[in-house]
PDB file of C-alpha atoms in Angstrom:
ATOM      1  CA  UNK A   1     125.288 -48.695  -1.721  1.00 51.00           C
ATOM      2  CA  UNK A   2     123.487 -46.637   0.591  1.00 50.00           C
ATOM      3  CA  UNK A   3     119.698 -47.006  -0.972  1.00 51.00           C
ATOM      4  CA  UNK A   4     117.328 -48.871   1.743  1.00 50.00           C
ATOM      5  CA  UNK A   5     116.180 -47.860   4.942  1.00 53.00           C
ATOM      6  CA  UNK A   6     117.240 -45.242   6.649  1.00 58.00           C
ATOM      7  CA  UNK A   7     118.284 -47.700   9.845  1.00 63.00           C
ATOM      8  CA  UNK A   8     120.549 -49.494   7.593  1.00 60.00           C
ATOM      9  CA  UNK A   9     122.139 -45.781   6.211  1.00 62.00           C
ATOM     10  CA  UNK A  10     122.826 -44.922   9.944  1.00 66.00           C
ATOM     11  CA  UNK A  11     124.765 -48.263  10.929  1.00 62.00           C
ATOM     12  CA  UNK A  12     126.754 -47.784   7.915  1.00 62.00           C
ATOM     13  CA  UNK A  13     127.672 -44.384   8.940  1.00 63.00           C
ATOM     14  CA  UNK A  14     128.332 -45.540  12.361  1.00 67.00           C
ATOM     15  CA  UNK A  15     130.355 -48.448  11.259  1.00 62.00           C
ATOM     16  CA  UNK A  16     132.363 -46.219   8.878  1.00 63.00           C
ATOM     17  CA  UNK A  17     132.846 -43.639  11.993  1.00 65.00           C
ATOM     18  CA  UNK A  18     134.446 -46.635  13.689  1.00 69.00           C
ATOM     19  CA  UNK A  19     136.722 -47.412  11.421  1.00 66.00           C
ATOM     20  CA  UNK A  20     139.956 -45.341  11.943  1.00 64.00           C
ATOM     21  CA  UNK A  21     141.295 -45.528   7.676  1.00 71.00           C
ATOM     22  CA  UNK A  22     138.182 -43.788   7.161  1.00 68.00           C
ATOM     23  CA  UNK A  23     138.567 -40.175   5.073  1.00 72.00           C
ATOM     24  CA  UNK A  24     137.320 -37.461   7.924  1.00 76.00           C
ATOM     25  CA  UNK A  25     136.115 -35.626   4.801  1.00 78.00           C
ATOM     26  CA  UNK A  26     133.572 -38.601   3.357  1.00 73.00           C
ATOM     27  CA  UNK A  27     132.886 -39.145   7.403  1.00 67.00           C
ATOM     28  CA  UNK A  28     131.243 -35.797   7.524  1.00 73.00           C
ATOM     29  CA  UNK A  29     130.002 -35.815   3.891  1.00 74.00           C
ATOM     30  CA  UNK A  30     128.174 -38.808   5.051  1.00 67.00           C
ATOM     31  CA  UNK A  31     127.204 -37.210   8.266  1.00 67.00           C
ATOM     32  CA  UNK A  32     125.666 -34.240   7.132  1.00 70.00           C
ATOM     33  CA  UNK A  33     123.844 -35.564   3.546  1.00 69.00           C
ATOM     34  CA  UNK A  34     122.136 -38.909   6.089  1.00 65.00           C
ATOM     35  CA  UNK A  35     121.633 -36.381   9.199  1.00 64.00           C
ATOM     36  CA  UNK A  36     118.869 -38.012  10.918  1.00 63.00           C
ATOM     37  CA  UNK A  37     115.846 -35.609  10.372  1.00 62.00           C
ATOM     38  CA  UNK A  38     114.634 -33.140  13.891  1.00 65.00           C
ATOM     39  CA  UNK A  39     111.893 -31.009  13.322  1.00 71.00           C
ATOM     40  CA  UNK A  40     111.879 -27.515  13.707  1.00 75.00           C
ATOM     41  CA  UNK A  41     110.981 -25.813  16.944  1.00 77.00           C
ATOM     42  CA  UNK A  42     107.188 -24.458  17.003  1.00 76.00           C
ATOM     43  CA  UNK A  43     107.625 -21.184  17.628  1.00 80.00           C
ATOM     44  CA  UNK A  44     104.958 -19.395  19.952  1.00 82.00           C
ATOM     45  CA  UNK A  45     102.601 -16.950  18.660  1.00 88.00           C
ATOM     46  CA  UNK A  46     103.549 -13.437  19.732  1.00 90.00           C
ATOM     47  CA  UNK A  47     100.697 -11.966  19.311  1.00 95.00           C
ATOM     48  CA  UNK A  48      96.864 -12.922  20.013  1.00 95.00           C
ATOM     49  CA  UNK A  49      93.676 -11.368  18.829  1.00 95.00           C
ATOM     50  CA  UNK A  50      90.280 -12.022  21.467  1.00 93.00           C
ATOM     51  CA  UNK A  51      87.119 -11.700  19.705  1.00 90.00           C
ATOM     52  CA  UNK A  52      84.730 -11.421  22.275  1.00 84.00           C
ATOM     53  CA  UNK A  53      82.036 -10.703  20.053  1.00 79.00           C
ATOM     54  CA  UNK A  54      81.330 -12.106  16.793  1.00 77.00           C
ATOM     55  CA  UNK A  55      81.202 -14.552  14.505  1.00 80.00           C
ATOM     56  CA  UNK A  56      82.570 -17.404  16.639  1.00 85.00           C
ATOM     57  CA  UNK A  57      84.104 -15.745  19.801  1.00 86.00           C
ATOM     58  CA  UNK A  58      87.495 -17.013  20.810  1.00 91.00           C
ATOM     59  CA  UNK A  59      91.427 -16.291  20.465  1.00 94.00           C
ATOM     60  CA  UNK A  60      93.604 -16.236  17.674  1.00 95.00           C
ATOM     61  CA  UNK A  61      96.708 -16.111  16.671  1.00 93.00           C
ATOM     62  CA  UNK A  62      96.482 -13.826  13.488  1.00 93.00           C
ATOM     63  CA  UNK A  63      94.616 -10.759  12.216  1.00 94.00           C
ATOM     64  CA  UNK A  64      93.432 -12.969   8.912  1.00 93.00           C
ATOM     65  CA  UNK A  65      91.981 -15.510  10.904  1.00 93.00           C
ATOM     66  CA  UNK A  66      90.421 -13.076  13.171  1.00 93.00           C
ATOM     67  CA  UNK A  67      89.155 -11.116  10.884  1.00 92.00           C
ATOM     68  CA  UNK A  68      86.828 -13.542   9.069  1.00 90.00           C
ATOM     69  CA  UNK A  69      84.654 -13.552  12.260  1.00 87.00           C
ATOM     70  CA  UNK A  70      84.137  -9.509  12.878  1.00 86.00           C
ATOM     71  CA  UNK A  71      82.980  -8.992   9.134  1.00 85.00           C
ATOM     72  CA  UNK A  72      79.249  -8.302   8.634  1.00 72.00           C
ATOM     73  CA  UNK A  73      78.315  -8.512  12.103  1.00 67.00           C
ATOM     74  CA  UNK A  74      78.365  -6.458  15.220  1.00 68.00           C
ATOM     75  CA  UNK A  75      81.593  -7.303  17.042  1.00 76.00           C
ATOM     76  CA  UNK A  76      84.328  -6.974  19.617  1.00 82.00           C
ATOM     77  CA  UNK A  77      87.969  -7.761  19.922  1.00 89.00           C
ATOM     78  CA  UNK A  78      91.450  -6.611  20.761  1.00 93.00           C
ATOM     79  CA  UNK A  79      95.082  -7.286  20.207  1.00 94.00           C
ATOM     80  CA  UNK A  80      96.988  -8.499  22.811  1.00 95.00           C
ATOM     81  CA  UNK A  81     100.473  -9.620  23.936  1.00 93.00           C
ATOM     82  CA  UNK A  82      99.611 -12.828  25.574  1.00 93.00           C
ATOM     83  CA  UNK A  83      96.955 -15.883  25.223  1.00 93.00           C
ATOM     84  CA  UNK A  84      96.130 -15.394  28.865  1.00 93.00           C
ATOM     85  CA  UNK A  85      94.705 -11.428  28.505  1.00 94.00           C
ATOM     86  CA  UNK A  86      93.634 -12.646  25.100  1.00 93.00           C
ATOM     87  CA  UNK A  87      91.416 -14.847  26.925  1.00 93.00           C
ATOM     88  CA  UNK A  88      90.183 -13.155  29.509  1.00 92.00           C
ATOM     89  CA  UNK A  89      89.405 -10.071  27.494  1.00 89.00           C
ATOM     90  CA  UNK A  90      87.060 -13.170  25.456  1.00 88.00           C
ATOM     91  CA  UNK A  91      85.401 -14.238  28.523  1.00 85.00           C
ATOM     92  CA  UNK A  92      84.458 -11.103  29.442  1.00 78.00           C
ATOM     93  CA  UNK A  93      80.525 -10.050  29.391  1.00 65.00           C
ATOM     94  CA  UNK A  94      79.775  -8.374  26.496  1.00 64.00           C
ATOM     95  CA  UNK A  95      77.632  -5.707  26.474  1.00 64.00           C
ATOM     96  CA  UNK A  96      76.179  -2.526  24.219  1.00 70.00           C
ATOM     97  CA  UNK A  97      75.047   1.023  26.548  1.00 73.00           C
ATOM     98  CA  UNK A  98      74.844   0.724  30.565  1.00 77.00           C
ATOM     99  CA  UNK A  99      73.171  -1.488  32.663  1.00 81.00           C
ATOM    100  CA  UNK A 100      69.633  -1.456  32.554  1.00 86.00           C
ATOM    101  CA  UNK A 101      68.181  -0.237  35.573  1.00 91.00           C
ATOM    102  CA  UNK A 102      66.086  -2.149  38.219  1.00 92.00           C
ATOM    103  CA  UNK A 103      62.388  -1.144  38.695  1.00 93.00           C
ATOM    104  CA  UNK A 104      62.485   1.530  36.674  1.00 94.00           C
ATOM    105  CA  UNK A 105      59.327   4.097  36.872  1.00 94.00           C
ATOM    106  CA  UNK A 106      59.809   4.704  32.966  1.00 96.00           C
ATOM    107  CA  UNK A 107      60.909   2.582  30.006  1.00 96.00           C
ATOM    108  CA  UNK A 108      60.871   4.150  26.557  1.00 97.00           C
ATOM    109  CA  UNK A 109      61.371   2.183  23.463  1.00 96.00           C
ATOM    110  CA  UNK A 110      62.550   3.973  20.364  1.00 96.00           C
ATOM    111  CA  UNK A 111      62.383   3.464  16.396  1.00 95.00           C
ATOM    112  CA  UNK A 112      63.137   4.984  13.554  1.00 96.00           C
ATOM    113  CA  UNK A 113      63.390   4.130   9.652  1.00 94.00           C
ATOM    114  CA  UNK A 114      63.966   4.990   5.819  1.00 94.00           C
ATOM    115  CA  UNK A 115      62.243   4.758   2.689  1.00 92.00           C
ATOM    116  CA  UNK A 116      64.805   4.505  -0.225  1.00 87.00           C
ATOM    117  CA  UNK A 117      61.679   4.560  -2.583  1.00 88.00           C
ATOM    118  CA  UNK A 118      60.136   7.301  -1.208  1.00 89.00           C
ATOM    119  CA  UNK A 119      63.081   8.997   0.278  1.00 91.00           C
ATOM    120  CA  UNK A 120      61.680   9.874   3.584  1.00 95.00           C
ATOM    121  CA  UNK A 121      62.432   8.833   7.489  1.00 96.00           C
ATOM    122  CA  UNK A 122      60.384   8.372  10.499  1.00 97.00           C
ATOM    123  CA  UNK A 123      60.548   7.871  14.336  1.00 97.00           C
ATOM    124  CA  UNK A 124      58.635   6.490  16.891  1.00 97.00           C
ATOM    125  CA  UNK A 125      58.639   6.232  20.340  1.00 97.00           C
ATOM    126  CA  UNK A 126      56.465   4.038  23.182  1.00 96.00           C
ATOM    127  CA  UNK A 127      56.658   5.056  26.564  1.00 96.00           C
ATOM    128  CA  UNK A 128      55.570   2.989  29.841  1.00 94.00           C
ATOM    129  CA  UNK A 129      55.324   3.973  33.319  1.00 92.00           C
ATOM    130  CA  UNK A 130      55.376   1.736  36.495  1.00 88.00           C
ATOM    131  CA  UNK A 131      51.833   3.025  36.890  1.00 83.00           C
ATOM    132  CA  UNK A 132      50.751   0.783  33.463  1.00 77.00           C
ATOM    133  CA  UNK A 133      49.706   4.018  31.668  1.00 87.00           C
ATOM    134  CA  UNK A 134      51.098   4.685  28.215  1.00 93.00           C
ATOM    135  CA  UNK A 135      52.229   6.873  25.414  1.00 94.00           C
ATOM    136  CA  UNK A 136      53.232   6.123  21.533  1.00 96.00           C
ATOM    137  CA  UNK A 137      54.424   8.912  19.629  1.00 96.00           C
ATOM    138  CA  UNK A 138      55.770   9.173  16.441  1.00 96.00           C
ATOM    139  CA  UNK A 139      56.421  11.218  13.368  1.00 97.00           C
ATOM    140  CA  UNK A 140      58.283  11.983  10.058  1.00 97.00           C
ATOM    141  CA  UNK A 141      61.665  13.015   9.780  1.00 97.00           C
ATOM    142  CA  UNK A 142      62.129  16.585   8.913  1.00 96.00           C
ATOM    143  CA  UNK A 143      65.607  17.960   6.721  1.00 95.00           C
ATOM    144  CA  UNK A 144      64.128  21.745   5.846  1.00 94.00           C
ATOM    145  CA  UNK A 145      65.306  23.986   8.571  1.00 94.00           C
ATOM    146  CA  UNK A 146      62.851  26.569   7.450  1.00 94.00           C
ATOM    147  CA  UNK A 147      60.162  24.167   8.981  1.00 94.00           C
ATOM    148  CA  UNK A 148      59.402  24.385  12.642  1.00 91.00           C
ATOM    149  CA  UNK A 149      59.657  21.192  13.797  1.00 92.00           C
ATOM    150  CA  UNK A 150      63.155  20.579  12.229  1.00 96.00           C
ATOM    151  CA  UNK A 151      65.404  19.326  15.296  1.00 96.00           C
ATOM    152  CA  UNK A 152      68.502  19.455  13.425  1.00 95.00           C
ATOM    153  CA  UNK A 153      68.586  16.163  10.510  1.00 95.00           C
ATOM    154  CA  UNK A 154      69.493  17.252   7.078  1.00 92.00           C
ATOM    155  CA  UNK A 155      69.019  13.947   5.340  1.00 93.00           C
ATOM    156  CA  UNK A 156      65.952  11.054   5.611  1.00 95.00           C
ATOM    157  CA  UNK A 157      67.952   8.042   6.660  1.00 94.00           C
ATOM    158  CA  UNK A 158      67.777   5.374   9.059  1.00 94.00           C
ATOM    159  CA  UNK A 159      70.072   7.031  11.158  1.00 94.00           C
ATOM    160  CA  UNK A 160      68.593  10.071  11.345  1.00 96.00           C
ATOM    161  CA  UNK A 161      65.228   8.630  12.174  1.00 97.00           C
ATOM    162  CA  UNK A 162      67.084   6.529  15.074  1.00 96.00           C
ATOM    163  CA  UNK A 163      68.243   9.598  16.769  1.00 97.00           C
ATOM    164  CA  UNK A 164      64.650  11.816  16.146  1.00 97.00           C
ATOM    165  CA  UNK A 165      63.158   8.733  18.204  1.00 98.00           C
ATOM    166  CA  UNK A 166      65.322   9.337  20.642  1.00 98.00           C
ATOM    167  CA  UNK A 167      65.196  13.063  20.503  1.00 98.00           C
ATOM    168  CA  UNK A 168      61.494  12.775  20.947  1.00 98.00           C
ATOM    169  CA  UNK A 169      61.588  10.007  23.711  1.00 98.00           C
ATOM    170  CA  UNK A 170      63.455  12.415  25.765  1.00 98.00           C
ATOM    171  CA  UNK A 171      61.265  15.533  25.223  1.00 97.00           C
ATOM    172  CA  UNK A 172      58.569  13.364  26.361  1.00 97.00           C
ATOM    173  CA  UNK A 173      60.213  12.411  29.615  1.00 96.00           C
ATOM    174  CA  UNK A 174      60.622  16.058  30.423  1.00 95.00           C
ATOM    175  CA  UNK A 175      56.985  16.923  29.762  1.00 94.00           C
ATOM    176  CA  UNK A 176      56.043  14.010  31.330  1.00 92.00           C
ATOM    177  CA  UNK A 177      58.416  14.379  34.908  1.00 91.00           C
ATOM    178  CA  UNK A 178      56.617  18.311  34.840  1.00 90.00           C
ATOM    179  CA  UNK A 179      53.294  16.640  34.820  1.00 87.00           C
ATOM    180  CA  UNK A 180      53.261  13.566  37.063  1.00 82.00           C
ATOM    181  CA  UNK A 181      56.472  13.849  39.318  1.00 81.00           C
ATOM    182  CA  UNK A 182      57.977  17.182  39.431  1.00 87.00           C
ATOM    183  CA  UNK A 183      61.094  17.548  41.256  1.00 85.00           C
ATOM    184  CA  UNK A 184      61.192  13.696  42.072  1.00 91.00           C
ATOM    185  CA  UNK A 185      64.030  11.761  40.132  1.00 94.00           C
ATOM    186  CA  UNK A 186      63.151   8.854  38.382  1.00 94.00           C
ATOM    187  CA  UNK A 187      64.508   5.579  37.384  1.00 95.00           C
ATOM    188  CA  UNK A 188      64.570   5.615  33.256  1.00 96.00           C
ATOM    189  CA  UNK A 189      64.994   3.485  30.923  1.00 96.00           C
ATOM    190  CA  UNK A 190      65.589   3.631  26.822  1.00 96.00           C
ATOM    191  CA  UNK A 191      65.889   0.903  25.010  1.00 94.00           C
ATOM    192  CA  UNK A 192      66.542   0.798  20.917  1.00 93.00           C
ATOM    193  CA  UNK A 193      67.676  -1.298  18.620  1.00 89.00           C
ATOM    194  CA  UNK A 194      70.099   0.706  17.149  1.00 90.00           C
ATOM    195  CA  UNK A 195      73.766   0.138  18.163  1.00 85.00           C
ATOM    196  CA  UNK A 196      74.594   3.224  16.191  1.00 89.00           C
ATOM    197  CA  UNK A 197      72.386   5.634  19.053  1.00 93.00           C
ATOM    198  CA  UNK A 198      73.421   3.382  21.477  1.00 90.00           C
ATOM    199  CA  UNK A 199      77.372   3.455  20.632  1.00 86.00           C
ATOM    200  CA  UNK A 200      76.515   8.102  20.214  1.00 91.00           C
ATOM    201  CA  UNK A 201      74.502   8.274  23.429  1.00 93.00           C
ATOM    202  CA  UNK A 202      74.607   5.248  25.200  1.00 88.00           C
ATOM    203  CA  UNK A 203      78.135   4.391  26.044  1.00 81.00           C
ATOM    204  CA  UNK A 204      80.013   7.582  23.600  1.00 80.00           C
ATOM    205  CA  UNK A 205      82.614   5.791  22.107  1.00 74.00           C
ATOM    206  CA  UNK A 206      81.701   7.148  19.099  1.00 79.00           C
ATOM    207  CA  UNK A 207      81.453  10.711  17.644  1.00 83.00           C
ATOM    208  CA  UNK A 208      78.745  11.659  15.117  1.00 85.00           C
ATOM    209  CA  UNK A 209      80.762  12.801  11.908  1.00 85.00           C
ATOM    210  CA  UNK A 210      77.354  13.835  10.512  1.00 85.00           C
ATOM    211  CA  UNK A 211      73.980  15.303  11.798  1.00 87.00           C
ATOM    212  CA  UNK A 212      75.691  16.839  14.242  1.00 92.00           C
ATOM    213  CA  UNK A 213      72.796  19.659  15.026  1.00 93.00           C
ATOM    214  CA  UNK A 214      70.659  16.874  15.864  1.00 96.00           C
ATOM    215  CA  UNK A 215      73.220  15.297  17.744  1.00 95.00           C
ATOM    216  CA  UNK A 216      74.049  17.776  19.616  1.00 95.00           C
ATOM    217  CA  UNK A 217      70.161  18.731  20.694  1.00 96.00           C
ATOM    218  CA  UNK A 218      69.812  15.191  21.848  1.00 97.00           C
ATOM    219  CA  UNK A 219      72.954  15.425  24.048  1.00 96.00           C
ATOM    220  CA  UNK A 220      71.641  18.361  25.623  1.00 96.00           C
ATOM    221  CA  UNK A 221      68.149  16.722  26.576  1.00 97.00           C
ATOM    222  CA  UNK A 222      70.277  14.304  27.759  1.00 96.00           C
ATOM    223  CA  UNK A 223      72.207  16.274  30.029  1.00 96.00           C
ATOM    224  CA  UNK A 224      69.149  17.952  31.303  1.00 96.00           C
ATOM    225  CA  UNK A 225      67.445  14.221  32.127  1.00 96.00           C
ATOM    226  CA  UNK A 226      70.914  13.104  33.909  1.00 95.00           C
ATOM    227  CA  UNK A 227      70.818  16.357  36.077  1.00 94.00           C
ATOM    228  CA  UNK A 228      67.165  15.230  37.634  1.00 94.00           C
ATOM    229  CA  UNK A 229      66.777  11.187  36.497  1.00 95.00           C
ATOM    230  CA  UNK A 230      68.663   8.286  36.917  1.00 96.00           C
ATOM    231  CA  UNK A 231      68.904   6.959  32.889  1.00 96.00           C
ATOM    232  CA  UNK A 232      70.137   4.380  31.251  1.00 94.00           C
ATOM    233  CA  UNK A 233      70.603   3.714  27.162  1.00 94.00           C
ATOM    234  CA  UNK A 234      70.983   0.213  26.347  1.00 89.00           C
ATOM    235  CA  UNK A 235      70.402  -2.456  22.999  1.00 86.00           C
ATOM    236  CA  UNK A 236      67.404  -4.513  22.205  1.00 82.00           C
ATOM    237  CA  UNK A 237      67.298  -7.243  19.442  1.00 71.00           C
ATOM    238  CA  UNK A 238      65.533  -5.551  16.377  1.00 62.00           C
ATOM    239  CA  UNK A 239      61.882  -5.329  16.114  1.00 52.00           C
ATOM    240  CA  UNK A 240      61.560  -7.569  19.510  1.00 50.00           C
ATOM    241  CA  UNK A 241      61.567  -7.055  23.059  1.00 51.00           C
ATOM    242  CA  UNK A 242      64.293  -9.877  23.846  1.00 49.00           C
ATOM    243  CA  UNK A 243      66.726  -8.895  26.741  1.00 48.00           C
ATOM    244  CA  UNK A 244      69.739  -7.044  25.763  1.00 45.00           C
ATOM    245  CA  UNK A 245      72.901  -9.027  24.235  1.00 42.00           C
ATOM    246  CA  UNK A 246      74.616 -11.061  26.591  1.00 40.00           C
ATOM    247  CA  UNK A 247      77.448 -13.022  25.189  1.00 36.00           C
ATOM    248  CA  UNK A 248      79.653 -15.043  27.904  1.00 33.00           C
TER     249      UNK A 248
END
């Protein structure tokens, strides 16, 4: 009786509304089995996750979506309570280390790497003055305390060779200031490619959990530089000289 459209099931139900005889208990029988259908209510996300760095930057509205676009990749984001903070956390300039400086008088580049074949680590290190001279250094990573160049590394990795260029770089630019400028503060900067030196020295939102010796020797060189120079640590692109990441 009631197969068709659903039009024609509502005018029945109207028409058997109007009809006074009608049983109140088929009435709402009726009412309730041919309720016309309403959609639920979209409910509004109450939580928002701004990836300002990675995969595809942006805001989302769950960690699982999120997620897919920090793995295997350097990357920023942050939880927050509303889509506007989400956003403006995302349009934010992203950046790794401090500012470089402006007309600096020195820029030093550092390097370091491991063999896995040969098990062994090295640094290097290329400094420039604003007069055009310069300096490459550069060296193996040493783990036997009993030598006496060891600086503090007890194992050859990347890592460790990251932080020996940077340990050198800044032995350099004490020697150097001694020789050429002493007592005059100088505009420095160091530029690597490795976020992991940059995120220890750089910026220090990290801690070193290993190496720590070495860690701590390169601190103190840098603490001795900040008391005299004006220094900045900042990213490069790997194995290029391309401005430091910029992400709008």
């Amino acid at each position: 009786m009631l197969s068709g459209r659903p039009g024609k099931q509502a005018k029945y139900i109207e028409a058997v509304s109007n009809n006074v005889s009608v049983d109140p208990a088929v009435l709402r029988l009726l009412q309730r089995k041919y309720k016309p259908f309403a959609p639920r209510p979209i409910k509004e996300p109450t939580v928002f996750y701004g990836v300002r760095l990675g995969h595809v930057p942006g805001v989302y509205t769950s960690w699982k979506e999120a997620k897919s676009h920090t793995v295997g990749i350097l990357s920023k984001y942050k939880r927050f309570k509303t889509r506007k903070k989400a956003e403006e956390y995302v349009a934010q300039v992203t950046t790794l280390g401090r500012p470089l400086l402006p007309s600096p008088n020195v820029v030093l580049y550092t390097d370091g790497s491991a063999s896995l074949s040969s098990g062994t680590a090295g640094w290097g290190v290329f400094a420039h003055r604003s007069d055009t001279s310069e300096t490459s250094l550069w060296g193996p990573v040493i783990t036997d305390p009993a030598e006496f160049n060891w600086i503090g590394a007890s194992r050859p990795t990347n890592n460790t060779g990251e932080i020996s260029a940077v340990y050198h770089a800044l032995k350099w630019l004490a020697r150097d200031s001694k020789q050429h400028s002493p007592g005059t503060p100088q505009r420095v900067n160091l530029l690597t490619d490795s976020v992991y030196c940059v995120r220890l020295f750089g910026d220090n939102s990290i801690k070193a959990r290993c190496n720590k010796p070495l860690t701590q020797r390169v601190r103190q060189l840098l603490h001795d530089a900040r008391l005299q120079h004006t220094l900045s640590i900042y990213w490069i692109i790997k194995h290029t000289l391309e401005p430091p990441l910029r992400t709008p």
